[in-house]
Amino acid sequence: MNRRFAAALLISATALSISAAAATAQQSDDMSKMPGMHMDAGKAPAGSATAKLGDLDISGGYVRAMLPGQPVGGGYITIYNGGSSDDKLTSVSSSAAGKVELHEMKMQGEVMKMREIKEGIAIPAGATVTLSPNSLHMMFKQVKTPFKQGGTVPVMLMFDKAGMVDINLPVVAPNAK
Ligand SMILES: [Cu+2]
């Protein structure tokens, strides 16, 4: 009985991730056909947060809703450095979490591994750096109230040169990309 239940759960979890991937493919396809939508905008869910800080254009900011029992939250954002000097995202803080770490996910063979990037994330002059699911991301720890779809999560991004900026990230579906 327990084993059958566990097997059923496993199957439904697999089905869920497949349908989420299919939905995302469908969504970006539809978005690319919409007049006035830029290619970059198609990468983040509708309504994602934007900000401007000196030479930095910040867009596509969002966090995913947290599933019941999920201990940490994930946040994503795109940063374009339109200036002539390199910058660096040194840290992130949020009143909604005890701490926010910068993380990186990387495939090691068949296994996805996550590590904290303590040295910050370089934002080279002229470059666009995207924090997105399965790659660089913000990891919210000691979350006070689990992120709920439709809400917002305030964050403060701190850059080496550009300084700091407050931005409210919308909370989207748990599997949104
Ligand atoms: Cu992480």
XYZ file of C-alpha atoms and ligand atoms in Angstrom:
178
model
C 0.000 0.000 0.000
C 2.692 2.455 1.013
C 4.882 1.418 -1.869
C 2.051 1.831 -4.353
C 1.323 5.268 -2.956
C 4.973 6.271 -3.231
C 5.112 5.018 -6.817
C 1.974 6.982 -7.697
C 3.476 10.138 -6.178
C 6.657 9.676 -8.154
C 4.707 9.269 -11.391
C 2.593 12.336 -10.745
C 5.683 14.396 -9.903
C 7.257 13.357 -13.214
C 4.060 14.152 -15.112
C 3.939 17.558 -13.432
C 7.455 18.516 -14.488
C 6.820 17.349 -18.051
C 3.603 19.331 -18.354
C 5.298 22.404 -16.844
C 8.058 22.172 -19.450
C 5.479 21.793 -22.221
C 3.506 24.766 -20.910
C 6.649 26.907 -20.865
C 7.542 25.963 -24.424
C 4.001 26.830 -25.467
C 4.109 30.132 -23.596
C 7.397 31.369 -25.069
C 6.173 30.375 -28.517
C 3.005 32.426 -28.069
C 4.911 35.386 -26.649
C 7.306 35.559 -29.575
C 4.291 36.065 -31.862
C 2.990 38.993 -29.840
C 3.854 42.344 -31.349
C 5.924 44.568 -29.083
C 7.183 41.687 -26.902
C 10.911 41.536 -26.844
C 12.831 38.301 -26.953
C 14.201 38.808 -23.451
C 10.753 39.480 -22.028
C 9.606 36.070 -23.268
C 11.976 34.416 -20.801
C 10.240 35.622 -17.628
C 6.594 35.298 -16.569
C 4.220 38.156 -17.400
C 4.204 40.925 -14.795
C 7.787 40.348 -13.713
C 9.532 43.243 -11.987
C 11.823 45.816 -13.583
C 14.112 48.560 -12.234
C 16.792 50.944 -13.449
C 19.909 51.653 -11.415
C 22.642 53.764 -13.029
C 23.876 51.800 -16.040
C 21.990 48.691 -14.993
C 18.665 47.663 -16.501
C 16.960 45.129 -14.306
C 14.045 43.132 -15.682
C 12.250 39.818 -15.512
C 12.305 39.668 -11.712
C 10.080 37.101 -9.978
C 10.001 34.453 -7.284
C 8.247 31.115 -7.436
C 5.451 30.261 -5.036
C 6.597 27.747 -2.420
C 5.036 24.293 -2.244
C 3.815 23.052 1.162
C 6.797 21.951 3.237
C 9.308 23.530 0.868
C 12.029 25.008 3.101
C 13.532 27.565 0.701
C 12.319 29.862 -2.069
C 13.856 30.621 -5.466
C 14.093 34.041 -7.121
C 15.127 35.024 -10.657
C 16.062 38.230 -12.451
C 17.862 39.587 -15.511
C 20.498 42.335 -15.280
C 21.887 44.199 -18.279
C 24.960 46.380 -17.799
C 24.754 49.158 -20.401
C 27.794 50.973 -18.986
C 31.475 50.769 -19.847
C 32.678 49.336 -16.540
C 32.153 45.908 -15.054
C 29.914 45.594 -12.036
C 29.021 42.805 -9.663
C 25.882 41.708 -7.816
C 27.447 41.328 -4.399
C 24.456 40.453 -2.229
C 20.688 40.392 -1.896
C 18.561 40.894 1.195
C 14.823 40.687 1.846
C 12.517 41.488 4.750
C 10.633 38.285 3.822
C 13.558 35.979 4.567
C 16.247 35.607 7.228
C 18.822 35.556 4.456
C 19.123 35.458 0.700
C 22.028 33.616 -0.884
C 23.269 33.719 -4.458
C 23.396 30.171 -5.832
C 24.389 28.343 -8.945
C 23.029 25.037 -10.265
C 25.208 22.914 -12.476
C 24.869 19.461 -13.948
C 27.585 17.123 -12.721
C 27.063 14.091 -14.900
C 23.419 13.165 -14.315
C 23.092 15.059 -11.054
C 22.109 18.705 -10.588
C 24.324 20.268 -7.919
C 23.815 23.582 -6.184
C 26.473 25.780 -4.632
C 26.525 29.163 -2.953
C 28.418 31.889 -4.807
C 29.966 33.861 -1.975
C 32.087 36.034 -4.250
C 29.037 37.582 -5.961
C 27.913 37.432 -9.590
C 29.916 39.449 -12.144
C 27.883 41.729 -14.423
C 30.456 42.630 -17.120
C 30.145 45.860 -19.140
C 27.781 45.315 -22.069
C 26.640 41.921 -20.797
C 23.259 40.541 -19.801
C 23.290 38.130 -16.889
C 20.170 36.090 -16.241
C 19.323 34.358 -13.002
C 16.886 31.630 -14.040
C 15.613 28.225 -12.895
C 18.326 25.530 -13.172
C 21.123 28.094 -13.313
C 22.058 31.133 -11.239
C 19.387 32.080 -8.705
C 18.552 33.827 -5.464
C 17.829 31.354 -2.657
C 15.605 32.641 0.134
C 16.288 30.944 3.461
C 14.486 31.227 6.808
C 11.403 32.412 4.915
C 8.941 33.996 7.329
C 5.721 33.236 5.416
C 5.877 30.803 2.457
C 5.681 32.742 -0.824
C 2.150 32.591 -2.165
C 1.185 33.080 -5.799
C -0.183 36.573 -6.376
C 1.883 38.139 -3.578
C 5.139 40.072 -3.794
C 8.529 39.650 -2.146
C 10.594 42.802 -1.541
C 14.308 42.470 -2.197
C 17.259 44.813 -2.088
C 19.945 44.113 -4.662
C 23.429 45.358 -3.833
C 25.958 46.040 -6.558
C 29.649 46.777 -6.208
C 29.549 49.985 -8.300
C 25.927 50.901 -9.006
C 24.888 50.740 -5.341
C 21.602 49.312 -4.168
C 18.057 49.143 -5.435
C 14.777 47.989 -3.906
C 12.512 45.902 -6.098
C 9.267 44.032 -5.420
C 9.267 40.619 -7.048
C 5.884 39.121 -7.948
C 5.213 35.574 -6.745
C 4.296 33.336 -9.670
C 3.303 29.655 -10.030
C 5.708 27.154 -8.400
C 6.854 25.800 -11.771
C 6.938 29.069 -13.725
C 10.056 29.820 -15.744
Cu 19.802 27.415 -4.432
